[in-house]
């Protein structure tokens, strides 16, 4: 998949107007934002459309594992917080679909690509949320990893994407803290609660590290994306930062990270950590995640059941347009 995309990128590069391409690359190198009406290479447009729409799908599909616990939150306070958090994710999806639409693909086409299985979303959401502690682990680790990915995207070269990230990052930071706070409380609770927190960390740790994508040597898109400043840091750099920040957080609440190879490396000023199971990652990418089918079924059912909302909105818009014309 990655090689094909890279080959396509090179082929398109070859047919672009070299003067326009040089001017575009000079703007990007000067840290100028590229805006929707500006000229851009087709490969840039295609890579961004893919990346932003995948990001939007991840926000929307990401509502499902947590939505699963809104009706079972252990207190009114926890329920209100979780409800607000899940609503934020819906908002993130909407900003991102809007940003992707400025590149010329409609929201309907993007949703269709998601529902038909053509478009991808973050593999992390194909794991089940089996206990309340999973809600803590998701906020702490999954939203924590999302921040790590998204903070550099505030300086990505495409203006609408960069601007959407500013607000998204502020909200993600609240999400991360609410998750960590759930874990902290569980760790201060009964031994059963602490066991639940440790079990959730054990199950979510490795999938969280996978969220940064394949290792740099197997990510040939990275070079082109860095050149065009779509990406500002590599997968492995971001993964290392995440590990370095998160391990002390686990220790502070008395949890242990499920990696026997993990240890502090004084000379590099960061942690060394064990090998990620990339077989598992690629299996989940192929749609073999534990609850992948359930997630897509929930999405498609929601789309079909709520068709009346779209129809009503269209009818209202048509009526308004008619009135405006008559006036
Ligand atoms: Fe989000
Ligand atoms: Fe979030």
PDB file of C-alpha atoms and ligand atoms in Angstrom:
ATOM      1  CA  UNK A   1       0.000   0.000   0.000  1.00  0.00           C
ATOM      2  CA  UNK A   2       2.728   2.470   1.002  1.00  0.00           C
ATOM      3  CA  UNK A   3       4.949   1.736  -2.014  1.00  0.00           C
ATOM      4  CA  UNK A   4       2.096   2.207  -4.472  1.00  0.00           C
ATOM      5  CA  UNK A   5       1.256   5.582  -2.945  1.00  0.00           C
ATOM      6  CA  UNK A   6       4.878   6.671  -3.158  1.00  0.00           C
ATOM      7  CA  UNK A   7       5.169   5.561  -6.774  1.00  0.00           C
ATOM      8  CA  UNK A   8       2.008   7.502  -7.597  1.00  0.00           C
ATOM      9  CA  UNK A   9       3.472  10.552  -5.871  1.00  0.00           C
ATOM     10  CA  UNK A  10       6.662  10.338  -7.930  1.00  0.00           C
ATOM     11  CA  UNK A  11       4.719   9.838 -11.156  1.00  0.00           C
ATOM     12  CA  UNK A  12       2.585  12.903 -10.458  1.00  0.00           C
ATOM     13  CA  UNK A  13       5.646  14.947  -9.498  1.00  0.00           C
ATOM     14  CA  UNK A  14       7.059  14.251 -12.923  1.00  0.00           C
ATOM     15  CA  UNK A  15       4.039  15.701 -14.765  1.00  0.00           C
ATOM     16  CA  UNK A  16       3.566  18.861 -12.649  1.00  0.00           C
ATOM     17  CA  UNK A  17       4.588  22.216 -14.112  1.00  0.00           C
ATOM     18  CA  UNK A  18       8.169  22.547 -12.750  1.00  0.00           C
ATOM     19  CA  UNK A  19       7.900  26.329 -12.259  1.00  0.00           C
ATOM     20  CA  UNK A  20       4.697  26.117 -10.274  1.00  0.00           C
ATOM     21  CA  UNK A  21       6.095  23.233  -8.284  1.00  0.00           C
ATOM     22  CA  UNK A  22       9.273  25.166  -7.461  1.00  0.00           C
ATOM     23  CA  UNK A  23       7.257  28.214  -6.354  1.00  0.00           C
ATOM     24  CA  UNK A  24       5.027  26.001  -4.218  1.00  0.00           C
ATOM     25  CA  UNK A  25       7.989  24.272  -2.592  1.00  0.00           C
ATOM     26  CA  UNK A  26       9.649  27.611  -1.874  1.00  0.00           C
ATOM     27  CA  UNK A  27       6.503  28.816  -0.086  1.00  0.00           C
ATOM     28  CA  UNK A  28       6.316  25.627   1.954  1.00  0.00           C
ATOM     29  CA  UNK A  29      10.018  25.862   2.830  1.00  0.00           C
ATOM     30  CA  UNK A  30       9.440  29.439   4.032  1.00  0.00           C
ATOM     31  CA  UNK A  31       6.701  28.119   6.387  1.00  0.00           C
ATOM     32  CA  UNK A  32       3.920  29.857   4.451  1.00  0.00           C
ATOM     33  CA  UNK A  33       0.479  28.319   4.771  1.00  0.00           C
ATOM     34  CA  UNK A  34      -1.032  26.894   1.585  1.00  0.00           C
ATOM     35  CA  UNK A  35      -4.692  27.909   1.286  1.00  0.00           C
ATOM     36  CA  UNK A  36      -7.580  26.161  -0.574  1.00  0.00           C
ATOM     37  CA  UNK A  37      -7.478  28.383  -3.670  1.00  0.00           C
ATOM     38  CA  UNK A  38      -3.691  28.269  -4.045  1.00  0.00           C
ATOM     39  CA  UNK A  39      -2.038  26.092  -6.645  1.00  0.00           C
ATOM     40  CA  UNK A  40      -0.800  22.794  -5.225  1.00  0.00           C
ATOM     41  CA  UNK A  41       0.624  19.588  -6.706  1.00  0.00           C
ATOM     42  CA  UNK A  42      -1.975  16.866  -7.152  1.00  0.00           C
ATOM     43  CA  UNK A  43       0.036  14.507  -4.955  1.00  0.00           C
ATOM     44  CA  UNK A  44      -0.057  17.084  -2.139  1.00  0.00           C
ATOM     45  CA  UNK A  45      -3.820  17.416  -2.516  1.00  0.00           C
ATOM     46  CA  UNK A  46      -4.268  13.651  -2.571  1.00  0.00           C
ATOM     47  CA  UNK A  47      -2.005  12.968   0.412  1.00  0.00           C
ATOM     48  CA  UNK A  48      -3.710  15.661   2.470  1.00  0.00           C
ATOM     49  CA  UNK A  49      -7.203  14.533   1.511  1.00  0.00           C
ATOM     50  CA  UNK A  50      -6.287  11.020   2.605  1.00  0.00           C
ATOM     51  CA  UNK A  51      -4.654  12.164   5.835  1.00  0.00           C
ATOM     52  CA  UNK A  52      -7.326  14.670   6.905  1.00  0.00           C
ATOM     53  CA  UNK A  53     -10.231  12.387   6.030  1.00  0.00           C
ATOM     54  CA  UNK A  54      -8.603   9.475   7.887  1.00  0.00           C
ATOM     55  CA  UNK A  55      -8.163  11.789  10.823  1.00  0.00           C
ATOM     56  CA  UNK A  56     -11.844  12.848  10.618  1.00  0.00           C
ATOM     57  CA  UNK A  57     -12.981   9.206  10.432  1.00  0.00           C
ATOM     58  CA  UNK A  58     -10.846   8.386  13.471  1.00  0.00           C
ATOM     59  CA  UNK A  59     -12.541  11.139  15.508  1.00  0.00           C
ATOM     60  CA  UNK A  60     -16.000   9.854  14.578  1.00  0.00           C
ATOM     61  CA  UNK A  61     -15.286   6.128  14.962  1.00  0.00           C
ATOM     62  CA  UNK A  62     -13.439   6.983  18.187  1.00  0.00           C
ATOM     63  CA  UNK A  63     -16.736   8.082  19.706  1.00  0.00           C
ATOM     64  CA  UNK A  64     -17.980   4.473  19.627  1.00  0.00           C
ATOM     65  CA  UNK A  65     -15.790   2.719  22.221  1.00  0.00           C
ATOM     66  CA  UNK A  66     -16.405   5.529  24.719  1.00  0.00           C
ATOM     67  CA  UNK A  67     -20.049   6.057  23.815  1.00  0.00           C
ATOM     68  CA  UNK A  68     -20.407   2.473  24.973  1.00  0.00           C
ATOM     69  CA  UNK A  69     -19.790   3.652  28.566  1.00  0.00           C
ATOM     70  CA  UNK A  70     -21.891   6.849  28.730  1.00  0.00           C
ATOM     71  CA  UNK A  71     -24.900   4.941  30.059  1.00  0.00           C
ATOM     72  CA  UNK A  72     -22.738   3.013  32.526  1.00  0.00           C
ATOM     73  CA  UNK A  73     -20.477   5.754  33.919  1.00  0.00           C
ATOM     74  CA  UNK A  74     -20.082   5.199  37.685  1.00  0.00           C
ATOM     75  CA  UNK A  75     -21.398   8.640  38.751  1.00  0.00           C
ATOM     76  CA  UNK A  76     -23.264  11.676  37.413  1.00  0.00           C
ATOM     77  CA  UNK A  77     -20.015  13.665  37.401  1.00  0.00           C
ATOM     78  CA  UNK A  78     -18.179  11.009  35.390  1.00  0.00           C
ATOM     79  CA  UNK A  79     -21.103  10.775  32.991  1.00  0.00           C
ATOM     80  CA  UNK A  80     -21.192  14.540  32.371  1.00  0.00           C
ATOM     81  CA  UNK A  81     -17.428  14.594  31.748  1.00  0.00           C
ATOM     82  CA  UNK A  82     -17.516  11.617  29.374  1.00  0.00           C
ATOM     83  CA  UNK A  83     -20.498  13.042  27.500  1.00  0.00           C
ATOM     84  CA  UNK A  84     -18.643  16.338  26.987  1.00  0.00           C
ATOM     85  CA  UNK A  85     -15.534  14.498  25.833  1.00  0.00           C
ATOM     86  CA  UNK A  86     -17.393  12.371  23.294  1.00  0.00           C
ATOM     87  CA  UNK A  87     -19.172  15.477  21.983  1.00  0.00           C
ATOM     88  CA  UNK A  88     -15.772  17.151  21.536  1.00  0.00           C
ATOM     89  CA  UNK A  89     -14.728  14.224  19.320  1.00  0.00           C
ATOM     90  CA  UNK A  90     -17.813  14.770  17.137  1.00  0.00           C
ATOM     91  CA  UNK A  91     -16.765  18.416  16.812  1.00  0.00           C
ATOM     92  CA  UNK A  92     -13.221  17.382  15.827  1.00  0.00           C
ATOM     93  CA  UNK A  93     -14.673  15.141  13.126  1.00  0.00           C
ATOM     94  CA  UNK A  94     -16.750  18.029  11.788  1.00  0.00           C
ATOM     95  CA  UNK A  95     -13.858  20.543  11.625  1.00  0.00           C
ATOM     96  CA  UNK A  96     -11.743  17.940   9.881  1.00  0.00           C
ATOM     97  CA  UNK A  97     -14.370  16.937   7.322  1.00  0.00           C
ATOM     98  CA  UNK A  98     -14.781  20.650   6.571  1.00  0.00           C
ATOM     99  CA  UNK A  99     -11.010  21.099   6.193  1.00  0.00           C
ATOM    100  CA  UNK A 100     -10.831  18.081   3.852  1.00  0.00           C
ATOM    101  CA  UNK A 101     -13.772  19.405   1.804  1.00  0.00           C
ATOM    102  CA  UNK A 102     -11.746  22.517   0.941  1.00  0.00           C
ATOM    103  CA  UNK A 103      -9.505  20.172  -1.098  1.00  0.00           C
ATOM    104  CA  UNK A 104     -12.401  19.211  -3.360  1.00  0.00           C
ATOM    105  CA  UNK A 105     -13.830  15.965  -1.963  1.00  0.00           C
ATOM    106  CA  UNK A 106     -17.353  16.133  -0.539  1.00  0.00           C
ATOM    107  CA  UNK A 107     -18.241  14.900   2.912  1.00  0.00           C
ATOM    108  CA  UNK A 108     -20.647  12.409   1.324  1.00  0.00           C
ATOM    109  CA  UNK A 109     -17.796  10.883  -0.703  1.00  0.00           C
ATOM    110  CA  UNK A 110     -15.614  10.628   2.388  1.00  0.00           C
ATOM    111  CA  UNK A 111     -18.350   8.968   4.456  1.00  0.00           C
ATOM    112  CA  UNK A 112     -19.051   6.583   1.592  1.00  0.00           C
ATOM    113  CA  UNK A 113     -15.341   5.652   1.465  1.00  0.00           C
ATOM    114  CA  UNK A 114     -15.389   4.947   5.215  1.00  0.00           C
ATOM    115  CA  UNK A 115     -18.547   2.846   5.115  1.00  0.00           C
ATOM    116  CA  UNK A 116     -17.440   0.815   2.098  1.00  0.00           C
ATOM    117  CA  UNK A 117     -14.166  -0.047   3.862  1.00  0.00           C
ATOM    118  CA  UNK A 118     -12.036   1.876   1.328  1.00  0.00           C
ATOM    119  CA  UNK A 119     -10.918   4.542   3.797  1.00  0.00           C
ATOM    120  CA  UNK A 120      -8.940   3.761   6.923  1.00  0.00           C
ATOM    121  CA  UNK A 121      -9.187   5.116  10.444  1.00  0.00           C
ATOM    122  CA  UNK A 122      -6.954   4.711  13.476  1.00  0.00           C
ATOM    123  CA  UNK A 123      -6.511   1.017  14.315  1.00  0.00           C
ATOM    124  CA  UNK A 124      -6.822   1.762  18.032  1.00  0.00           C
ATOM    125  CA  UNK A 125     -10.615   2.009  17.826  1.00  0.00           C
ATOM    126  CA  UNK A 126     -10.923  -1.622  16.765  1.00  0.00           C
ATOM    127  CA  UNK A 127     -10.144  -2.750  20.317  1.00  0.00           C
ATOM    128  CA  UNK A 128     -13.009  -3.269  22.794  1.00  0.00           C
ATOM    129  CA  UNK A 129     -13.669  -1.255  25.971  1.00  0.00           C
ATOM    130  CA  UNK A 130     -14.386  -3.975  28.503  1.00  0.00           C
ATOM    131  CA  UNK A 131     -14.218  -2.155  31.853  1.00  0.00           C
ATOM    132  CA  UNK A 132     -14.635   1.401  33.138  1.00  0.00           C
ATOM    133  CA  UNK A 133     -10.848   1.608  33.547  1.00  0.00           C
ATOM    134  CA  UNK A 134     -10.616   1.432  29.739  1.00  0.00           C
ATOM    135  CA  UNK A 135     -12.195   4.878  29.617  1.00  0.00           C
ATOM    136  CA  UNK A 136      -9.360   6.120  31.833  1.00  0.00           C
ATOM    137  CA  UNK A 137      -6.732   4.344  29.726  1.00  0.00           C
ATOM    138  CA  UNK A 138      -8.164   5.716  26.473  1.00  0.00           C
ATOM    139  CA  UNK A 139      -8.158   9.317  27.681  1.00  0.00           C
ATOM    140  CA  UNK A 140      -4.685   9.035  29.165  1.00  0.00           C
ATOM    141  CA  UNK A 141      -2.988   7.000  26.421  1.00  0.00           C
ATOM    142  CA  UNK A 142      -5.038   7.323  23.226  1.00  0.00           C
ATOM    143  CA  UNK A 143      -5.811  11.021  23.562  1.00  0.00           C
ATOM    144  CA  UNK A 144      -2.270  11.459  24.913  1.00  0.00           C
ATOM    145  CA  UNK A 145      -0.857   9.885  21.741  1.00  0.00           C
ATOM    146  CA  UNK A 146      -3.261  11.957  19.650  1.00  0.00           C
ATOM    147  CA  UNK A 147      -1.886  15.182  21.215  1.00  0.00           C
ATOM    148  CA  UNK A 148       1.649  14.084  20.450  1.00  0.00           C
ATOM    149  CA  UNK A 149       0.663  13.611  16.803  1.00  0.00           C
ATOM    150  CA  UNK A 150      -1.449  16.747  16.582  1.00  0.00           C
ATOM    151  CA  UNK A 151       0.661  19.406  18.281  1.00  0.00           C
ATOM    152  CA  UNK A 152       3.161  19.464  15.366  1.00  0.00           C
ATOM    153  CA  UNK A 153       0.198  19.537  12.941  1.00  0.00           C
ATOM    154  CA  UNK A 154      -0.631  23.046  14.176  1.00  0.00           C
ATOM    155  CA  UNK A 155       2.330  23.982  11.952  1.00  0.00           C
ATOM    156  CA  UNK A 156       1.416  21.707   9.046  1.00  0.00           C
ATOM    157  CA  UNK A 157       1.641  23.469   5.676  1.00  0.00           C
ATOM    158  CA  UNK A 158      -2.066  23.348   4.786  1.00  0.00           C
ATOM    159  CA  UNK A 159      -3.804  26.323   6.455  1.00  0.00           C
ATOM    160  CA  UNK A 160      -7.279  24.897   7.143  1.00  0.00           C
ATOM    161  CA  UNK A 161      -5.788  21.725   8.678  1.00  0.00           C
ATOM    162  CA  UNK A 162      -3.308  23.662  10.826  1.00  0.00           C
ATOM    163  CA  UNK A 163      -6.017  26.012  12.133  1.00  0.00           C
ATOM    164  CA  UNK A 164      -8.407  23.156  12.956  1.00  0.00           C
ATOM    165  CA  UNK A 165      -5.618  21.596  15.034  1.00  0.00           C
ATOM    166  CA  UNK A 166      -5.287  24.608  17.326  1.00  0.00           C
ATOM    167  CA  UNK A 167      -8.689  24.084  18.917  1.00  0.00           C
ATOM    168  CA  UNK A 168      -8.508  20.300  18.665  1.00  0.00           C
ATOM    169  CA  UNK A 169      -5.249  20.263  20.653  1.00  0.00           C
ATOM    170  CA  UNK A 170      -6.721  22.380  23.463  1.00  0.00           C
ATOM    171  CA  UNK A 171      -9.586  19.931  23.799  1.00  0.00           C
ATOM    172  CA  UNK A 172      -7.328  16.874  23.553  1.00  0.00           C
ATOM    173  CA  UNK A 173      -5.353  18.163  26.469  1.00  0.00           C
ATOM    174  CA  UNK A 174      -8.532  18.133  28.609  1.00  0.00           C
ATOM    175  CA  UNK A 175      -9.270  14.608  27.342  1.00  0.00           C
ATOM    176  CA  UNK A 176      -5.838  13.371  28.339  1.00  0.00           C
ATOM    177  CA  UNK A 177      -6.126  14.832  31.816  1.00  0.00           C
ATOM    178  CA  UNK A 178      -9.626  13.464  32.415  1.00  0.00           C
ATOM    179  CA  UNK A 179      -8.380   9.980  31.480  1.00  0.00           C
ATOM    180  CA  UNK A 180      -5.349  10.204  33.722  1.00  0.00           C
ATOM    181  CA  UNK A 181      -7.543  11.443  36.573  1.00  0.00           C
ATOM    182  CA  UNK A 182      -9.792   8.363  36.236  1.00  0.00           C
ATOM    183  CA  UNK A 183      -6.697   6.138  36.405  1.00  0.00           C
ATOM    184  CA  UNK A 184      -5.354   8.065  39.399  1.00  0.00           C
ATOM    185  CA  UNK A 185      -8.620   7.596  41.312  1.00  0.00           C
ATOM    186  CA  UNK A 186      -8.756   3.894  40.502  1.00  0.00           C
ATOM    187  CA  UNK A 187      -5.180   3.528  41.721  1.00  0.00           C
ATOM    188  CA  UNK A 188      -6.073   5.192  45.020  1.00  0.00           C
ATOM    189  CA  UNK A 189      -9.123   2.938  45.428  1.00  0.00           C
ATOM    190  CA  UNK A 190      -9.576  -0.716  46.405  1.00  0.00           C
ATOM    191  CA  UNK A 191      -7.139  -3.392  45.269  1.00  0.00           C
ATOM    192  CA  UNK A 192      -9.761  -4.533  42.751  1.00  0.00           C
ATOM    193  CA  UNK A 193      -9.928  -1.008  41.283  1.00  0.00           C
ATOM    194  CA  UNK A 194      -6.162  -0.809  41.063  1.00  0.00           C
ATOM    195  CA  UNK A 195      -6.081  -4.203  39.372  1.00  0.00           C
ATOM    196  CA  UNK A 196      -8.621  -2.922  36.816  1.00  0.00           C
ATOM    197  CA  UNK A 197      -6.434   0.108  36.074  1.00  0.00           C
ATOM    198  CA  UNK A 198      -3.338  -2.083  35.600  1.00  0.00           C
ATOM    199  CA  UNK A 199      -5.272  -4.467  33.359  1.00  0.00           C
ATOM    200  CA  UNK A 200      -6.470  -1.569  31.177  1.00  0.00           C
ATOM    201  CA  UNK A 201      -2.895  -0.244  30.882  1.00  0.00           C
ATOM    202  CA  UNK A 202      -1.705  -3.739  29.924  1.00  0.00           C
ATOM    203  CA  UNK A 203      -4.236  -3.962  27.106  1.00  0.00           C
ATOM    204  CA  UNK A 204      -3.946  -0.376  25.757  1.00  0.00           C
ATOM    205  CA  UNK A 205      -0.203   0.234  26.015  1.00  0.00           C
ATOM    206  CA  UNK A 206       0.973  -1.537  22.848  1.00  0.00           C
ATOM    207  CA  UNK A 207      -1.958  -0.463  20.637  1.00  0.00           C
ATOM    208  CA  UNK A 208      -1.223   3.140  21.762  1.00  0.00           C
ATOM    209  CA  UNK A 209       2.390   2.846  20.582  1.00  0.00           C
ATOM    210  CA  UNK A 210       1.074   1.530  17.256  1.00  0.00           C
ATOM    211  CA  UNK A 211      -0.968   4.729  16.837  1.00  0.00           C
ATOM    212  CA  UNK A 212       2.156   6.511  15.584  1.00  0.00           C
ATOM    213  CA  UNK A 213       2.191   4.262  12.542  1.00  0.00           C
ATOM    214  CA  UNK A 214       4.830   1.939  11.100  1.00  0.00           C
ATOM    215  CA  UNK A 215       8.534   2.440  11.925  1.00  0.00           C
ATOM    216  CA  UNK A 216      10.286   5.109   9.849  1.00  0.00           C
ATOM    217  CA  UNK A 217      12.136   2.572   7.708  1.00  0.00           C
ATOM    218  CA  UNK A 218       8.764   1.116   6.578  1.00  0.00           C
ATOM    219  CA  UNK A 219       7.033   4.437   6.069  1.00  0.00           C
ATOM    220  CA  UNK A 220       8.161   5.687   2.647  1.00  0.00           C
ATOM    221  CA  UNK A 221       5.456   8.396   2.596  1.00  0.00           C
ATOM    222  CA  UNK A 222       7.265  10.101   5.452  1.00  0.00           C
ATOM    223  CA  UNK A 223      10.057  11.655   3.342  1.00  0.00           C
ATOM    224  CA  UNK A 224       7.656  13.324   0.922  1.00  0.00           C
ATOM    225  CA  UNK A 225       5.333  14.424   3.727  1.00  0.00           C
ATOM    226  CA  UNK A 226       8.238  15.985   5.636  1.00  0.00           C
ATOM    227  CA  UNK A 227       9.425  17.766   2.507  1.00  0.00           C
ATOM    228  CA  UNK A 228       5.995  19.299   1.982  1.00  0.00           C
ATOM    229  CA  UNK A 229       5.639  19.938   5.709  1.00  0.00           C
ATOM    230  CA  UNK A 230       2.448  17.935   5.887  1.00  0.00           C
ATOM    231  CA  UNK A 231       4.261  16.037   8.609  1.00  0.00           C
ATOM    232  CA  UNK A 232       6.700  17.811  10.894  1.00  0.00           C
ATOM    233  CA  UNK A 233       8.134  14.863  12.841  1.00  0.00           C
ATOM    234  CA  UNK A 234       8.583  11.186  12.006  1.00  0.00           C
ATOM    235  CA  UNK A 235       6.565   8.303  13.472  1.00  0.00           C
ATOM    236  CA  UNK A 236       9.499   7.037  15.541  1.00  0.00           C
ATOM    237  CA  UNK A 237      10.361  10.493  16.910  1.00  0.00           C
ATOM    238  CA  UNK A 238       6.792  11.016  18.088  1.00  0.00           C
ATOM    239  CA  UNK A 239       6.571   7.493  19.533  1.00  0.00           C
ATOM    240  CA  UNK A 240       9.763   8.065  21.526  1.00  0.00           C
ATOM    241  CA  UNK A 241       8.416  11.356  22.925  1.00  0.00           C
ATOM    242  CA  UNK A 242       5.191   9.637  23.956  1.00  0.00           C
ATOM    243  CA  UNK A 243       7.034   6.856  25.801  1.00  0.00           C
ATOM    244  CA  UNK A 244       9.322   9.354  27.562  1.00  0.00           C
ATOM    245  CA  UNK A 245       6.386  11.415  28.812  1.00  0.00           C
ATOM    246  CA  UNK A 246       4.034   8.555  29.685  1.00  0.00           C
ATOM    247  CA  UNK A 247       6.283   6.126  31.588  1.00  0.00           C
ATOM    248  CA  UNK A 248       6.858   8.543  34.536  1.00  0.00           C
ATOM    249  CA  UNK A 249       3.097   9.230  34.606  1.00  0.00           C
ATOM    250  CA  UNK A 250       2.450   5.484  35.050  1.00  0.00           C
ATOM    251  CA  UNK A 251       5.061   5.291  37.790  1.00  0.00           C
ATOM    252  CA  UNK A 252       3.584   8.296  39.600  1.00  0.00           C
ATOM    253  CA  UNK A 253       0.306   6.434  40.170  1.00  0.00           C
ATOM    254  CA  UNK A 254       1.905   3.069  40.924  1.00  0.00           C
ATOM    255  CA  UNK A 255       1.221   1.321  37.609  1.00  0.00           C
ATOM    256  CA  UNK A 256       3.783  -0.632  35.649  1.00  0.00           C
ATOM    257  CA  UNK A 257       4.166  -0.440  31.897  1.00  0.00           C
ATOM    258  CA  UNK A 258       3.815  -3.957  30.412  1.00  0.00           C
ATOM    259  CA  UNK A 259       7.209  -4.048  28.715  1.00  0.00           C
ATOM    260  CA  UNK A 260      10.071  -6.039  30.291  1.00  0.00           C
ATOM    261  CA  UNK A 261      12.548  -4.429  27.864  1.00  0.00           C
ATOM    262  CA  UNK A 262      11.706  -0.902  29.003  1.00  0.00           C
ATOM    263  CA  UNK A 263      14.575   0.944  30.652  1.00  0.00           C
ATOM    264  CA  UNK A 264      16.005   4.448  30.894  1.00  0.00           C
ATOM    265  CA  UNK A 265      18.893   5.041  28.503  1.00  0.00           C
ATOM    266  CA  UNK A 266      21.026   7.761  30.053  1.00  0.00           C
ATOM    267  CA  UNK A 267      23.112   8.395  26.930  1.00  0.00           C
ATOM    268  CA  UNK A 268      20.124   9.079  24.659  1.00  0.00           C
ATOM    269  CA  UNK A 269      18.129  10.804  27.405  1.00  0.00           C
ATOM    270  CA  UNK A 270      15.095   8.625  26.741  1.00  0.00           C
ATOM    271  CA  UNK A 271      13.661   5.160  27.298  1.00  0.00           C
ATOM    272  CA  UNK A 272      14.579   2.098  25.291  1.00  0.00           C
ATOM    273  CA  UNK A 273      11.544  -0.077  24.773  1.00  0.00           C
ATOM    274  CA  UNK A 274      10.603  -3.497  23.418  1.00  0.00           C
ATOM    275  CA  UNK A 275       9.690  -4.546  19.898  1.00  0.00           C
ATOM    276  CA  UNK A 276       6.161  -3.678  18.761  1.00  0.00           C
ATOM    277  CA  UNK A 277       4.130  -6.546  17.316  1.00  0.00           C
ATOM    278  CA  UNK A 278       3.813  -5.179  13.762  1.00  0.00           C
ATOM    279  CA  UNK A 279       2.020  -8.326  12.615  1.00  0.00           C
ATOM    280  CA  UNK A 280      -0.816  -7.377  14.944  1.00  0.00           C
ATOM    281  CA  UNK A 281      -0.749  -3.786  13.662  1.00  0.00           C
ATOM    282  CA  UNK A 282      -1.015  -4.795   9.990  1.00  0.00           C
ATOM    283  CA  UNK A 283      -3.758  -7.318  10.815  1.00  0.00           C
ATOM    284  CA  UNK A 284      -5.796  -4.541  12.469  1.00  0.00           C
ATOM    285  CA  UNK A 285      -5.087  -2.224   9.498  1.00  0.00           C
ATOM    286  CA  UNK A 286      -6.486  -4.970   7.244  1.00  0.00           C
ATOM    287  CA  UNK A 287      -9.708  -4.829   9.281  1.00  0.00           C
ATOM    288  CA  UNK A 288      -9.063  -7.839  11.499  1.00  0.00           C
ATOM    289  CA  UNK A 289      -9.229  -5.907  14.795  1.00  0.00           C
ATOM    290  CA  UNK A 290     -11.252  -7.530  17.608  1.00  0.00           C
ATOM    291  CA  UNK A 291     -14.306  -5.298  17.077  1.00  0.00           C
ATOM    292  CA  UNK A 292     -13.706  -3.855  13.578  1.00  0.00           C
ATOM    293  CA  UNK A 293     -16.908  -5.308  12.129  1.00  0.00           C
ATOM    294  CA  UNK A 294     -18.970  -4.089  15.078  1.00  0.00           C
ATOM    295  CA  UNK A 295     -17.572  -0.553  14.660  1.00  0.00           C
ATOM    296  CA  UNK A 296     -18.424  -0.341  10.956  1.00  0.00           C
ATOM    297  CA  UNK A 297     -21.875  -1.816  11.546  1.00  0.00           C
ATOM    298  CA  UNK A 298     -22.555   0.839  14.208  1.00  0.00           C
ATOM    299  CA  UNK A 299     -21.448   3.578  11.769  1.00  0.00           C
ATOM    300  CA  UNK A 300     -23.550   2.291   8.886  1.00  0.00           C
ATOM    301  CA  UNK A 301     -26.617   1.789  11.104  1.00  0.00           C
ATOM    302  CA  UNK A 302     -26.287   5.345  12.434  1.00  0.00           C
ATOM    303  CA  UNK A 303     -26.000   6.688   8.871  1.00  0.00           C
ATOM    304  CA  UNK A 304     -29.106   4.817   7.714  1.00  0.00           C
ATOM    305  CA  UNK A 305     -31.252   5.397  10.803  1.00  0.00           C
ATOM    306  CA  UNK A 306     -30.532   9.117  10.708  1.00  0.00           C
ATOM    307  CA  UNK A 307     -31.186   9.599   6.991  1.00  0.00           C
ATOM    308  CA  UNK A 308     -34.330  11.535   7.981  1.00  0.00           C
ATOM    309  CA  UNK A 309     -32.190  14.258   9.607  1.00  0.00           C
ATOM    310  CA  UNK A 310     -30.285  14.838   6.357  1.00  0.00           C
ATOM    311  CA  UNK A 311     -33.531  14.778   4.363  1.00  0.00           C
ATOM    312  CA  UNK A 312     -35.173  17.276   6.730  1.00  0.00           C
ATOM    313  CA  UNK A 313     -32.131  19.581   6.552  1.00  0.00           C
ATOM    314  CA  UNK A 314     -32.177  19.435   2.737  1.00  0.00           C
ATOM    315  CA  UNK A 315     -35.930  20.126   2.628  1.00  0.00           C
ATOM    316  CA  UNK A 316     -35.478  23.089   4.995  1.00  0.00           C
ATOM    317  CA  UNK A 317     -32.607  24.492   2.923  1.00  0.00           C
ATOM    318  CA  UNK A 318     -34.668  24.141  -0.282  1.00  0.00           C
ATOM    319  CA  UNK A 319     -37.643  25.891   1.327  1.00  0.00           C
ATOM    320  CA  UNK A 320     -35.434  28.740   2.544  1.00  0.00           C
ATOM    321  CA  UNK A 321     -33.875  29.140  -0.901  1.00  0.00           C
ATOM    322  CA  UNK A 322     -37.347  29.235  -2.460  1.00  0.00           C
ATOM    323  CA  UNK A 323     -38.493  31.950  -0.041  1.00  0.00           C
ATOM    324  CA  UNK A 324     -35.385  33.994  -0.753  1.00  0.00           C
ATOM    325  CA  UNK A 325     -36.042  33.763  -4.464  1.00  0.00           C
ATOM    326  CA  UNK A 326     -39.702  34.795  -4.044  1.00  0.00           C
ATOM    327  CA  UNK A 327     -38.761  37.821  -1.905  1.00  0.00           C
TER     328      UNK A 327
HETATM  329 FE1  LIG B   1     -10.299  14.244  19.079  1.00  0.00          FE
HETATM  330 FE1  LIG B   2      -9.848  13.331  22.243  1.00  0.00          FE
END
